[in-house]
Amino acid sequence: MDIQNLLEWTDKQVLDKTGKHLDSLQESILQGIWEHQDYEEIAKDNQRSYDHIKKEAWKLWQLLSDVFEEDIKKSNVRSILENKASSIIYHFVNSPNSNNISNSRVNICRENNSYSENNLKKSSNFPDNDHLYPIIDLTKAPELRYNYGRKLEISTLKEWLDNKTRLITIYGLTGIGKTALTLKLVSEIAPQFDYIIYRSLENIPQLIALKDDLKQFFAQSLSTPLPDIIDYLSSYRCLIILDDVQNIFKLGELAGKYLPDCQDYHKFFHQIATTSHQSCLILISWELPRDFVTLKSDKIKTLYLQGLTTEFEEIFKEYGLKSEEKWTKLSELYQGHPNWLNIISSTIIELFDGEVSLFLEQMKNEIYLGDIEDSIECHLQRLSATEKKVIHWLANQTEAVEKFPKTASLDLSTSEFWATIQSLMRRCLLDKLSSETSSYFPINPVFKSYLQRNPND
Ligand SMILES: Nc1ncnc2c1ncn2[C@@H]1O[C@H](COP(=O)(O)OP(=O)(O)OP(=O)(O)O)[C@@H](O)[C@H]1O
Ligand SMILES: [Mg+2]
């Protein structure tokens, strides 16, 4: 969203609530903050004194706090407004008037946003139908959070969609940003599709119930419903997003094995991956399903989502962290994992008033875990007995494990050992670094640090 869209939208919210428009100075302050100016620079650009701008800005934050019922200040105004504006766009499909494009909520981002009135279309597949397409149901999606960067991943995913990929699996650790990335993708590609639906498998729905739910969604705009999901996928361009897929896999076994009650999901995914149609299923998971590893097709793709590379700066700016020269080091320590960076940023604000250098100095070479522990534990509790054995062993190796490690102390056969390494990789807990002569399997350093401190977990 660009600043003009955001200003127009904010002004409309203020007008609706107070009966008054934002004045030009208020707009200039918002624009300045958006562009990361400080009050000094905004004052200069507007030929006002620093004190005047500071006072006016303070009044503006009060006004916006009342309008949006949130504690808005200089440090969070950008993210809160953007977040709110975007989430209204995302969730407009919730509204009973969602098919009414004159609904003013849809017009917020006329130029940039895929859901703007100009981009909604009458699908060529529905010549006699009054519905506007795409029909989107993101009602079960979490509210869109602020989401920086990810340009490379978005462009890869777009390319796959352009190539009519039928099945995409996005996998990565909890909190790495899988859902946020997918929702961002949806906002950019929506007009390519006739239908888009998001569902979570968190509560492990029976496949039959999920299929009924999907069919109901697809059938809403048709006078004659089609017999099967696959018929919709062939007749229309549909995007189905299934999130939290790890829930249909077994706990305490190697990664990606279906629960006994969920075996039919395997067939369903397989059918979508191998039947000819024009649609796409995106699976989002903590662990890679085993099914598709052996299926060789250019219509099946997998994205292993890792940390942010440079965009961490935006997160730290949002928190108002200090010692900018140490930000790269801080991000590297936590592998650019956005949720961990959020957690650590609040800790640094809480304990060190935002001074990153003080925090790093205190921690020396230790990785501080604090509230990150919860996210580590939820991965570890899914491991099998052999995985636990191997990961603890790995955590206590001083060097990354080489291709032919001495594993005598583990009491595992060679094939058991390698199946376990493979499974830990499919859970994103191990990486593989290859050189010309050998491969190394470094363990995620944050997990390593946790395991060294908790040898019995
Ligand atoms: N690109 C990003 N920039 C900034 N923050 C991000 C980004 N991606 C994710 N986040 C933050 O990280 C948090 C976790 O993101 P998200 O819920 O998408 O993770 P996830 O991988 O889907 O996790 P889970 O598997 O537990 O559902 C979000 O609340 C968001 O604040
Ligand atoms: Mg998620």
CSV table of C-alpha atoms and ligand atoms in Angstrom, one decimal:
chain,number,residue,atom,x,y,z
A,1,MET,CA,0.0,0.0,0.0
A,2,ASP,CA,1.4,3.4,-0.8
A,3,ILE,CA,1.2,6.5,1.3
A,4,GLN,CA,-1.5,8.2,-0.8
A,5,ASN,CA,-3.8,5.2,-0.4
A,6,LEU,CA,-3.1,5.1,3.3
A,7,LEU,CA,-3.7,8.8,3.7
A,8,GLU,CA,-7.0,8.6,1.8
A,9,TRP,CA,-8.1,5.7,3.9
A,10,THR,CA,-7.1,7.2,7.2
A,11,ASP,CA,-8.8,10.4,6.4
A,12,LYS,CA,-12.0,8.6,5.6
A,13,GLN,CA,-11.9,6.8,8.9
A,14,VAL,CA,-11.2,10.0,10.8
A,15,LEU,CA,-14.1,11.7,8.9
A,16,ASP,CA,-16.5,8.9,9.6
A,17,LYS,CA,-15.7,9.1,13.3
A,18,THR,CA,-15.3,12.8,14.0
A,19,GLY,CA,-17.0,14.5,11.1
A,20,LYS,CA,-13.7,16.3,10.2
A,21,HIS,CA,-11.0,15.7,7.6
A,22,LEU,CA,-7.3,15.5,8.5
A,23,ASP,CA,-5.7,18.9,7.9
A,24,SER,CA,-2.7,19.3,5.6
A,25,LEU,CA,-0.2,19.5,8.4
A,26,GLN,CA,-1.5,16.3,9.9
A,27,GLU,CA,-1.2,14.6,6.5
A,28,SER,CA,2.4,15.9,6.2
A,29,ILE,CA,3.3,14.5,9.6
A,30,LEU,CA,1.8,11.1,8.7
A,31,GLN,CA,3.6,11.1,5.4
A,32,GLY,CA,6.9,12.1,7.0
A,33,ILE,CA,6.7,9.3,9.6
A,34,TRP,CA,5.8,6.9,6.8
A,35,GLU,CA,9.0,7.9,5.1
A,36,HIS,CA,11.0,7.4,8.3
A,37,GLN,CA,11.6,11.1,8.8
A,38,ASP,CA,12.1,12.5,12.3
A,39,TYR,CA,10.3,15.5,13.6
A,40,GLU,CA,13.2,17.7,12.9
A,41,GLU,CA,13.0,16.8,9.2
A,42,ILE,CA,9.3,17.1,9.0
A,43,ALA,CA,9.5,20.6,10.6
A,44,LYS,CA,12.1,21.7,8.1
A,45,ASP,CA,10.0,20.4,5.1
A,46,ASN,CA,6.9,22.2,6.4
A,47,GLN,CA,8.7,25.4,7.5
A,48,ARG,CA,7.5,25.0,11.1
A,49,SER,CA,9.4,24.8,14.3
A,50,TYR,CA,10.4,21.5,15.8
A,51,ASP,CA,8.3,22.1,18.9
A,52,HIS,CA,5.2,22.9,16.9
A,53,ILE,CA,5.5,19.7,14.9
A,54,LYS,CA,6.1,17.7,18.0
A,55,LYS,CA,3.0,19.2,19.7
A,56,GLU,CA,0.8,18.6,16.6
A,57,ALA,CA,2.1,15.1,16.2
A,58,TRP,CA,1.2,14.3,19.8
A,59,LYS,CA,-2.3,15.6,19.1
A,60,LEU,CA,-2.5,13.6,16.0
A,61,TRP,CA,-1.6,10.4,17.8
A,62,GLN,CA,-4.3,11.1,20.4
A,63,LEU,CA,-6.8,11.6,17.6
A,64,LEU,CA,-5.9,8.4,15.8
A,65,SER,CA,-5.8,6.5,19.1
A,66,ASP,CA,-9.5,7.5,19.6
A,67,VAL,CA,-10.5,6.8,16.1
A,68,PHE,CA,-8.8,3.3,15.9
A,69,GLU,CA,-9.2,2.4,19.6
A,70,GLU,CA,-5.5,1.5,19.9
A,71,ASP,CA,-2.6,3.2,21.6
A,72,ILE,CA,-1.1,4.9,18.6
A,73,LYS,CA,2.3,6.7,18.7
A,74,LYS,CA,5.1,7.6,16.4
A,75,SER,CA,6.8,4.2,16.6
A,76,ASN,CA,3.7,2.1,15.7
A,77,VAL,CA,1.5,4.4,13.7
A,78,ARG,CA,2.7,3.1,10.3
A,79,SER,CA,2.3,-0.6,11.1
A,80,ILE,CA,-1.1,-0.2,12.9
A,81,LEU,CA,-2.7,1.8,10.1
A,82,GLU,CA,-1.3,-0.4,7.4
A,83,ASN,CA,-2.4,-3.5,9.2
A,84,LYS,CA,-5.9,-2.2,9.8
A,85,ALA,CA,-6.3,-1.0,6.2
A,86,SER,CA,-5.1,-4.2,4.8
A,87,SER,CA,-7.0,-6.5,7.1
A,88,ILE,CA,-10.2,-4.7,6.2
A,89,ILE,CA,-9.5,-5.4,2.5
A,90,TYR,CA,-8.7,-9.0,3.3
A,91,HIS,CA,-11.8,-9.5,5.3
A,92,PHE,CA,-14.2,-7.7,3.2
A,93,VAL,CA,-15.4,-11.0,2.0
A,94,ASN,CA,-16.7,-11.6,5.5
A,95,SER,CA,-19.1,-8.8,5.1
A,96,PRO,CA,-22.7,-9.7,4.2
A,97,ASN,CA,-22.3,-7.1,1.4
A,98,SER,CA,-19.2,-8.7,0.1
A,99,ASN,CA,-20.6,-9.1,-3.3
A,100,ASN,CA,-21.5,-5.5,-3.5
A,101,ILE,CA,-18.6,-3.7,-4.9
A,102,SER,CA,-20.0,-0.3,-4.2
A,103,ASN,CA,-19.1,-1.2,-0.6
A,104,SER,CA,-16.7,1.7,0.1
A,105,ARG,CA,-14.5,-0.7,2.1
A,106,VAL,CA,-13.3,-2.3,-1.1
A,107,ASN,CA,-12.1,0.9,-2.7
A,108,ILE,CA,-9.3,1.6,-0.3
A,109,CYS,CA,-6.3,0.7,-2.4
A,110,ARG,CA,-7.6,1.5,-5.9
A,111,GLU,CA,-4.2,1.3,-7.6
A,112,ASN,CA,-2.3,-1.2,-5.7
A,113,ASN,CA,-4.6,-3.7,-4.3
A,114,SER,CA,-5.9,-6.6,-6.2
A,115,TYR,CA,-9.3,-6.5,-4.6
A,116,SER,CA,-10.0,-2.9,-5.7
A,117,GLU,CA,-13.2,-2.4,-7.7
A,118,ASN,CA,-11.2,-2.0,-11.0
A,119,ASN,CA,-9.7,-5.4,-10.6
A,120,LEU,CA,-12.8,-7.4,-9.7
A,121,LYS,CA,-14.0,-8.9,-12.8
A,122,LYS,CA,-16.8,-10.9,-14.3
A,123,SER,CA,-15.2,-14.2,-14.9
A,124,SER,CA,-15.0,-15.3,-18.5
A,125,ASN,CA,-16.1,-18.7,-17.2
A,126,PHE,CA,-19.4,-17.3,-16.0
A,127,PRO,CA,-20.8,-15.4,-18.9
A,128,ASP,CA,-24.3,-15.3,-17.7
A,129,ASN,CA,-23.5,-14.8,-14.1
A,130,ASP,CA,-23.8,-11.6,-12.1
A,131,HIS,CA,-21.2,-12.6,-9.6
A,132,LEU,CA,-17.9,-10.7,-9.5
A,133,TYR,CA,-14.8,-12.7,-9.4
A,134,PRO,CA,-12.7,-13.8,-7.8
A,135,ILE,CA,-14.9,-15.1,-5.0
A,136,ILE,CA,-12.6,-15.1,-2.0
A,137,ASP,CA,-13.2,-16.7,1.4
A,138,LEU,CA,-10.4,-15.8,3.8
A,139,THR,CA,-12.8,-15.8,6.7
A,140,LYS,CA,-10.9,-18.5,8.5
A,141,ALA,CA,-7.5,-16.9,7.9
A,142,PRO,CA,-5.7,-15.1,10.8
A,143,GLU,CA,-5.8,-11.3,10.5
A,144,LEU,CA,-3.1,-10.1,8.2
A,145,ARG,CA,-0.1,-8.9,10.2
A,146,TYR,CA,2.5,-6.6,9.1
A,147,ASN,CA,4.6,-8.4,6.5
A,148,TYR,CA,7.9,-7.0,5.2
A,149,GLY,CA,9.8,-8.1,2.2
A,150,ARG,CA,9.7,-11.7,0.9
A,151,LYS,CA,10.0,-10.4,-2.7
A,152,LEU,CA,12.0,-13.4,-3.8
A,153,GLU,CA,9.6,-15.9,-2.4
A,154,ILE,CA,6.6,-14.0,-3.8
A,155,SER,CA,8.1,-13.9,-7.2
A,156,THR,CA,8.9,-17.6,-7.1
A,157,LEU,CA,5.4,-18.5,-6.0
A,158,LYS,CA,3.9,-16.2,-8.8
A,159,GLU,CA,6.1,-18.0,-11.3
A,160,TRP,CA,4.8,-21.4,-10.2
A,161,LEU,CA,1.2,-20.2,-10.4
A,162,ASP,CA,1.8,-18.8,-13.9
A,163,ASN,CA,3.1,-22.2,-14.9
A,164,LYS,CA,-0.1,-23.8,-13.6
A,165,THR,CA,1.6,-25.7,-10.8
A,166,ARG,CA,-1.1,-27.9,-9.2
A,167,LEU,CA,0.3,-28.4,-5.8
A,168,ILE,CA,2.7,-26.2,-3.8
A,169,THR,CA,3.9,-27.1,-0.3
A,170,ILE,CA,5.3,-24.2,1.8
A,171,TYR,CA,7.0,-25.6,4.9
A,172,GLY,CA,9.0,-24.1,7.6
A,173,LEU,CA,9.3,-23.6,11.4
A,174,THR,CA,6.4,-22.2,13.4
A,175,GLY,CA,6.4,-18.4,13.2
A,176,ILE,CA,8.7,-18.2,10.2
A,177,GLY,CA,5.9,-16.4,8.3
A,178,LYS,CA,4.3,-19.1,6.1
A,179,THR,CA,0.8,-17.9,6.6
A,180,ALA,CA,1.8,-14.2,6.3
A,181,LEU,CA,3.6,-14.9,3.1
A,182,THR,CA,0.7,-16.8,1.6
A,183,LEU,CA,-1.8,-14.1,2.4
A,184,LYS,CA,0.5,-11.5,0.9
A,185,LEU,CA,0.6,-13.7,-2.2
A,186,VAL,CA,-3.2,-13.9,-2.3
A,187,SER,CA,-3.4,-10.1,-2.2
A,188,GLU,CA,-1.1,-9.9,-5.3
A,189,ILE,CA,-2.5,-12.6,-7.5
A,190,ALA,CA,-6.2,-12.7,-6.7
A,191,PRO,CA,-7.5,-11.5,-10.1
A,192,GLN,CA,-5.9,-14.6,-11.8
A,193,PHE,CA,-8.4,-16.8,-10.0
A,194,ASP,CA,-12.1,-17.5,-10.0
A,195,TYR,CA,-12.2,-18.8,-6.5
A,196,ILE,CA,-9.8,-18.5,-3.6
A,197,ILE,CA,-10.4,-20.2,-0.2
A,198,TYR,CA,-8.3,-20.6,2.9
A,199,ARG,CA,-8.9,-23.3,5.5
A,200,SER,CA,-6.9,-24.4,8.5
A,201,LEU,CA,-6.5,-28.1,9.4
A,202,GLU,CA,-5.7,-27.2,13.0
A,203,ASN,CA,-8.7,-29.0,14.3
A,204,ILE,CA,-8.1,-32.0,12.1
A,205,PRO,CA,-11.3,-32.0,10.1
A,206,GLN,CA,-12.5,-35.3,8.5
A,207,LEU,CA,-11.7,-35.1,4.8
A,208,ILE,CA,-15.3,-35.6,4.0
A,209,ALA,CA,-16.3,-32.5,6.0
A,210,LEU,CA,-13.6,-30.4,4.5
A,211,LYS,CA,-14.7,-31.5,1.0
A,212,ASP,CA,-18.3,-30.6,1.8
A,213,ASP,CA,-17.2,-27.2,3.0
A,214,LEU,CA,-15.2,-26.6,-0.2
A,215,LYS,CA,-18.0,-27.7,-2.4
A,216,GLN,CA,-20.4,-25.4,-0.6
A,217,PHE,CA,-18.1,-22.5,-1.2
A,218,PHE,CA,-17.6,-23.3,-4.9
A,219,ALA,CA,-21.3,-24.0,-5.5
A,220,GLN,CA,-22.5,-20.7,-4.1
A,221,SER,CA,-22.4,-18.9,-7.4
A,222,LEU,CA,-23.7,-21.7,-9.6
A,223,SER,CA,-27.2,-22.8,-10.4
A,224,THR,CA,-26.1,-26.4,-10.9
A,225,PRO,CA,-23.4,-27.6,-8.4
A,226,LEU,CA,-20.7,-29.9,-9.8
A,227,PRO,CA,-20.3,-33.5,-8.5
A,228,ASP,CA,-16.8,-33.3,-7.1
A,229,ILE,CA,-14.0,-30.9,-6.0
A,230,ILE,CA,-11.9,-32.0,-8.9
A,231,ASP,CA,-14.6,-30.9,-11.3
A,232,TYR,CA,-14.4,-27.4,-9.9
A,233,LEU,CA,-10.7,-27.4,-10.2
A,234,SER,CA,-10.9,-28.4,-13.8
A,235,SER,CA,-13.8,-26.0,-14.8
A,236,TYR,CA,-12.6,-23.0,-13.0
A,237,ARG,CA,-9.3,-21.5,-11.8
A,238,CYS,CA,-9.4,-22.2,-8.1
A,239,LEU,CA,-6.8,-21.6,-5.3
A,240,ILE,CA,-7.3,-23.7,-2.2
A,241,ILE,CA,-5.0,-22.9,0.7
A,242,LEU,CA,-4.8,-25.5,3.5
A,243,ASP,CA,-2.9,-24.3,6.5
A,244,ASP,CA,-1.5,-26.1,9.6
A,245,VAL,CA,-1.2,-29.3,7.7
A,246,GLN,CA,1.2,-30.8,10.2
A,247,ASN,CA,-1.8,-31.5,12.4
A,248,ILE,CA,-2.8,-34.4,10.2
A,249,PHE,CA,0.6,-36.0,10.6
A,250,LYS,CA,1.4,-38.4,13.5
A,251,LEU,CA,3.2,-37.2,16.6
A,252,GLY,CA,6.2,-39.3,17.8
A,253,GLU,CA,7.0,-40.7,14.4
A,254,LEU,CA,9.2,-39.7,11.6
A,255,ALA,CA,8.1,-36.5,9.8
A,256,GLY,CA,5.1,-36.4,7.4
A,257,LYS,CA,3.3,-39.6,8.2
A,258,TYR,CA,-0.5,-39.3,8.1
A,259,LEU,CA,-2.6,-40.0,11.2
A,260,PRO,CA,-4.7,-43.2,10.7
A,261,ASP,CA,-7.9,-41.2,10.4
A,262,CYS,CA,-6.3,-38.9,7.8
A,263,GLN,CA,-5.0,-41.4,5.3
A,264,ASP,CA,-7.6,-40.3,2.8
A,265,TYR,CA,-5.9,-36.8,2.7
A,266,HIS,CA,-3.0,-38.5,1.0
A,267,LYS,CA,-5.2,-39.7,-1.8
A,268,PHE,CA,-6.9,-36.3,-2.1
A,269,PHE,CA,-3.6,-34.4,-2.4
A,270,HIS,CA,-2.3,-37.0,-4.8
A,271,GLN,CA,-5.4,-36.7,-7.0
A,272,ILE,CA,-5.0,-32.9,-7.1
A,273,ALA,CA,-1.3,-33.2,-7.9
A,274,THR,CA,-1.6,-35.7,-10.7
A,275,THR,CA,-4.9,-34.9,-12.4
A,276,SER,CA,-5.0,-32.4,-15.2
A,277,HIS,CA,-6.8,-29.1,-14.2
A,278,GLN,CA,-6.1,-25.4,-14.1
A,279,SER,CA,-6.1,-24.9,-10.3
A,280,CYS,CA,-3.7,-24.9,-7.4
A,281,LEU,CA,-3.6,-26.3,-3.9
A,282,ILE,CA,-1.2,-24.7,-1.4
A,283,LEU,CA,-0.3,-26.8,1.6
A,284,ILE,CA,1.3,-24.9,4.5
A,285,SER,CA,3.0,-27.1,7.1
A,286,TRP,CA,5.8,-27.4,9.7
A,287,GLU,CA,6.9,-30.6,8.1
A,288,LEU,CA,7.2,-31.8,4.6
A,289,PRO,CA,4.7,-34.5,3.7
A,290,ARG,CA,6.4,-37.6,2.5
A,291,ASP,CA,4.1,-38.1,-0.4
A,292,PHE,CA,5.5,-35.7,-2.9
A,293,VAL,CA,9.1,-36.2,-2.3
A,294,THR,CA,9.1,-39.1,-4.8
A,295,LEU,CA,6.5,-37.6,-7.2
A,296,LYS,CA,8.5,-36.1,-10.0
A,297,SER,CA,6.5,-33.5,-11.9
A,298,ASP,CA,6.9,-29.9,-12.8
A,299,LYS,CA,3.4,-29.3,-11.5
A,300,ILE,CA,4.4,-30.0,-7.9
A,301,LYS,CA,6.7,-27.6,-6.1
A,302,THR,CA,8.0,-27.1,-2.6
A,303,LEU,CA,9.1,-24.0,-0.9
A,304,TYR,CA,11.3,-24.3,2.2
A,305,LEU,CA,10.7,-20.9,4.0
A,306,GLN,CA,13.6,-19.6,5.9
A,307,GLY,CA,14.3,-16.4,7.8
A,308,LEU,CA,14.3,-12.8,6.5
A,309,THR,CA,17.6,-11.6,5.0
A,310,THR,CA,17.4,-7.8,5.1
A,311,GLU,CA,13.9,-6.9,6.0
A,312,PHE,CA,14.6,-7.5,9.6
A,313,GLU,CA,15.5,-3.8,9.7
A,314,GLU,CA,11.8,-3.0,9.4
A,315,ILE,CA,10.9,-5.1,12.4
A,316,PHE,CA,13.6,-3.5,14.5
A,317,LYS,CA,12.6,0.0,13.4
A,318,GLU,CA,9.0,-0.8,14.3
A,319,TYR,CA,10.1,-1.6,17.8
A,320,GLY,CA,12.4,1.4,18.0
A,321,LEU,CA,15.5,-0.6,18.7
A,322,LYS,CA,18.8,1.3,19.1
A,323,SER,CA,22.4,0.5,18.1
A,324,GLU,CA,21.6,0.0,14.4
A,325,GLU,CA,25.1,-1.2,13.7
A,326,LYS,CA,24.4,-4.4,15.7
A,327,TRP,CA,21.1,-5.2,14.0
A,328,THR,CA,22.6,-7.6,11.4
A,329,LYS,CA,24.3,-9.5,14.1
A,330,LEU,CA,21.2,-9.7,16.2
A,331,SER,CA,19.2,-10.9,13.2
A,332,GLU,CA,21.8,-13.5,12.3
A,333,LEU,CA,21.8,-14.9,15.8
A,334,TYR,CA,18.1,-15.6,15.5
A,335,GLN,CA,18.3,-16.6,11.7
A,336,GLY,CA,16.1,-13.7,10.6
A,337,HIS,CA,13.1,-15.7,12.0
A,338,PRO,CA,10.4,-13.0,12.1
A,339,ASN,CA,8.6,-14.2,15.2
A,340,TRP,CA,11.8,-14.8,17.2
A,341,LEU,CA,12.9,-11.3,16.1
A,342,ASN,CA,9.6,-9.9,17.4
A,343,ILE,CA,10.0,-11.7,20.7
A,344,ILE,CA,13.7,-10.7,21.2
A,345,SER,CA,12.9,-7.1,20.2
A,346,SER,CA,10.3,-6.9,23.0
A,347,THR,CA,12.7,-8.4,25.4
A,348,ILE,CA,15.4,-5.9,24.5
A,349,ILE,CA,12.9,-3.1,25.0
A,350,GLU,CA,11.8,-4.5,28.3
A,351,LEU,CA,15.2,-5.2,29.7
A,352,PHE,CA,17.7,-2.9,28.0
A,353,ASP,CA,15.5,0.0,26.8
A,354,GLY,CA,16.1,-1.0,23.2
A,355,GLU,CA,19.9,-1.0,23.3
A,356,VAL,CA,20.9,-4.0,21.1
A,357,SER,CA,24.6,-3.6,21.9
A,358,LEU,CA,23.9,-3.8,25.6
A,359,PHE,CA,21.8,-7.0,25.1
A,360,LEU,CA,24.6,-8.6,23.0
A,361,GLU,CA,27.2,-7.6,25.4
A,362,GLN,CA,25.3,-9.2,28.3
A,363,MET,CA,24.6,-12.4,26.4
A,364,LYS,CA,28.2,-12.8,25.2
A,365,ASN,CA,28.1,-15.9,23.0
A,366,GLU,CA,24.9,-17.3,24.5
A,367,ILE,CA,21.7,-17.3,22.7
A,368,TYR,CA,19.0,-15.8,24.9
A,369,LEU,CA,15.8,-17.8,24.5
A,370,GLY,CA,13.2,-16.5,26.9
A,371,ASP,CA,9.8,-16.6,25.3
A,372,ILE,CA,11.2,-18.3,22.2
A,373,GLU,CA,11.2,-21.6,24.2
A,374,ASP,CA,7.5,-22.2,23.6
A,375,SER,CA,8.0,-22.2,19.9
A,376,ILE,CA,10.9,-24.6,20.2
A,377,GLU,CA,9.1,-27.0,22.5
A,378,CYS,CA,6.1,-27.3,20.2
A,379,HIS,CA,8.4,-28.7,17.5
A,380,LEU,CA,10.4,-31.0,19.8
A,381,GLN,CA,7.3,-32.6,21.2
A,382,ARG,CA,6.5,-33.9,17.7
A,383,LEU,CA,9.7,-35.9,17.4
A,384,SER,CA,10.1,-39.7,17.4
A,385,ALA,CA,12.3,-41.4,20.0
A,386,THR,CA,15.1,-41.8,17.5
A,387,GLU,CA,14.9,-38.2,16.4
A,388,LYS,CA,15.2,-37.1,20.0
A,389,LYS,CA,18.2,-39.3,20.5
A,390,VAL,CA,19.9,-38.0,17.4
A,391,ILE,CA,19.1,-34.4,17.9
A,392,HIS,CA,20.4,-34.4,21.4
A,393,TRP,CA,23.5,-36.1,20.1
A,394,LEU,CA,23.9,-33.5,17.4
A,395,ALA,CA,23.4,-30.6,19.8
A,396,ASN,CA,26.4,-31.8,21.7
A,397,GLN,CA,28.8,-32.2,18.8
A,398,THR,CA,31.3,-29.5,18.6
A,399,GLU,CA,31.5,-29.7,14.8
A,400,ALA,CA,28.7,-29.9,12.2
A,401,VAL,CA,28.1,-33.6,11.5
A,402,GLU,CA,29.9,-34.8,8.5
A,403,LYS,CA,28.7,-37.2,5.9
A,404,PHE,CA,30.1,-40.3,7.6
A,405,PRO,CA,29.8,-39.6,11.3
A,406,LYS,CA,30.9,-41.9,14.1
A,407,THR,CA,27.6,-42.7,15.6
A,408,ALA,CA,28.5,-45.8,17.6
A,409,SER,CA,27.2,-44.2,20.9
A,410,LEU,CA,23.7,-43.8,19.4
A,411,ASP,CA,22.9,-47.5,19.1
A,412,LEU,CA,21.2,-47.1,15.7
A,413,SER,CA,21.7,-48.9,12.5
A,414,THR,CA,23.1,-46.8,9.6
A,415,SER,CA,19.8,-46.8,7.8
A,416,GLU,CA,18.0,-45.8,11.0
A,417,PHE,CA,20.5,-43.0,11.5
A,418,TRP,CA,20.0,-41.6,8.0
A,419,ALA,CA,16.2,-41.9,8.0
A,420,THR,CA,16.3,-39.9,11.2
A,421,ILE,CA,18.6,-37.2,9.7
A,422,GLN,CA,16.2,-37.0,6.7
A,423,SER,CA,13.2,-36.6,8.9
A,424,LEU,CA,14.9,-33.9,11.0
A,425,MET,CA,15.6,-32.1,7.8
A,426,ARG,CA,12.0,-32.4,6.7
A,427,ARG,CA,11.1,-30.7,10.0
A,428,CYS,CA,13.5,-27.9,9.2
A,429,LEU,CA,15.6,-28.6,12.3
A,430,LEU,CA,18.7,-29.6,10.3
A,431,ASP,CA,20.2,-28.0,7.2
A,432,LYS,CA,22.5,-29.6,4.7
A,433,LEU,CA,25.6,-27.8,3.6
A,434,SER,CA,27.5,-29.5,0.8
A,435,SER,CA,31.0,-29.0,-0.3
A,436,GLU,CA,32.8,-30.8,-3.1
A,437,THR,CA,34.0,-33.6,-0.8
A,438,SER,CA,31.4,-33.9,1.9
A,439,SER,CA,28.1,-32.7,3.3
A,440,TYR,CA,27.4,-31.2,6.7
A,441,PHE,CA,24.2,-31.2,8.7
A,442,PRO,CA,24.3,-28.2,11.0
A,443,ILE,CA,21.5,-28.1,13.6
A,444,ASN,CA,19.5,-24.9,13.9
A,445,PRO,CA,21.6,-22.9,16.5
A,446,VAL,CA,18.6,-21.7,18.5
A,447,PHE,CA,17.4,-25.3,18.9
A,448,LYS,CA,21.0,-26.4,19.7
A,449,SER,CA,21.2,-23.9,22.4
A,450,TYR,CA,17.9,-25.0,23.9
A,451,LEU,CA,18.9,-28.7,23.7
A,452,GLN,CA,22.2,-28.1,25.4
A,453,ARG,CA,20.4,-26.5,28.3
A,454,ASN,CA,17.7,-29.1,28.4
A,455,PRO,CA,19.4,-32.5,28.0
A,456,ASN,CA,16.3,-34.5,29.2
A,457,ASP,CA,13.7,-32.9,26.9
B,1,LIG,N1,7.8,-11.0,6.3
B,1,LIG,C1,7.6,-10.6,7.6
B,1,LIG,N2,7.9,-9.4,8.1
B,1,LIG,C2,7.7,-9.1,9.4
B,1,LIG,N3,7.0,-9.9,10.2
B,1,LIG,C3,6.6,-11.1,9.8
B,1,LIG,C4,6.9,-11.5,8.5
B,1,LIG,N4,6.4,-12.8,8.3
B,1,LIG,C5,5.9,-13.1,9.5
B,1,LIG,N5,6.0,-12.1,10.4
B,1,LIG,C6,5.6,-12.1,11.8
B,1,LIG,O1,5.8,-13.4,12.3
B,1,LIG,C7,4.6,-13.8,12.9
B,1,LIG,C8,4.4,-15.3,12.5
B,1,LIG,O2,4.0,-15.3,11.1
B,1,LIG,P1,3.0,-16.5,10.6
B,1,LIG,O3,1.9,-16.6,11.5
B,1,LIG,O4,2.8,-16.2,9.2
B,1,LIG,O5,4.0,-17.7,10.8
B,1,LIG,P2,3.7,-19.2,10.4
B,1,LIG,O6,4.9,-19.7,9.7
B,1,LIG,O7,2.4,-19.3,9.7
B,1,LIG,O8,3.6,-19.9,11.8
B,1,LIG,P3,2.7,-21.2,12.2
B,1,LIG,O9,3.3,-22.3,11.5
B,1,LIG,O10,2.9,-21.3,13.7
B,1,LIG,O11,1.3,-20.9,11.8
B,1,LIG,C9,3.5,-12.9,12.4
B,1,LIG,O12,2.7,-12.5,13.5
B,1,LIG,C10,4.2,-11.7,11.9
B,1,LIG,O13,4.1,-10.7,12.9
B,2,MG,MG,0.6,-20.1,10.1
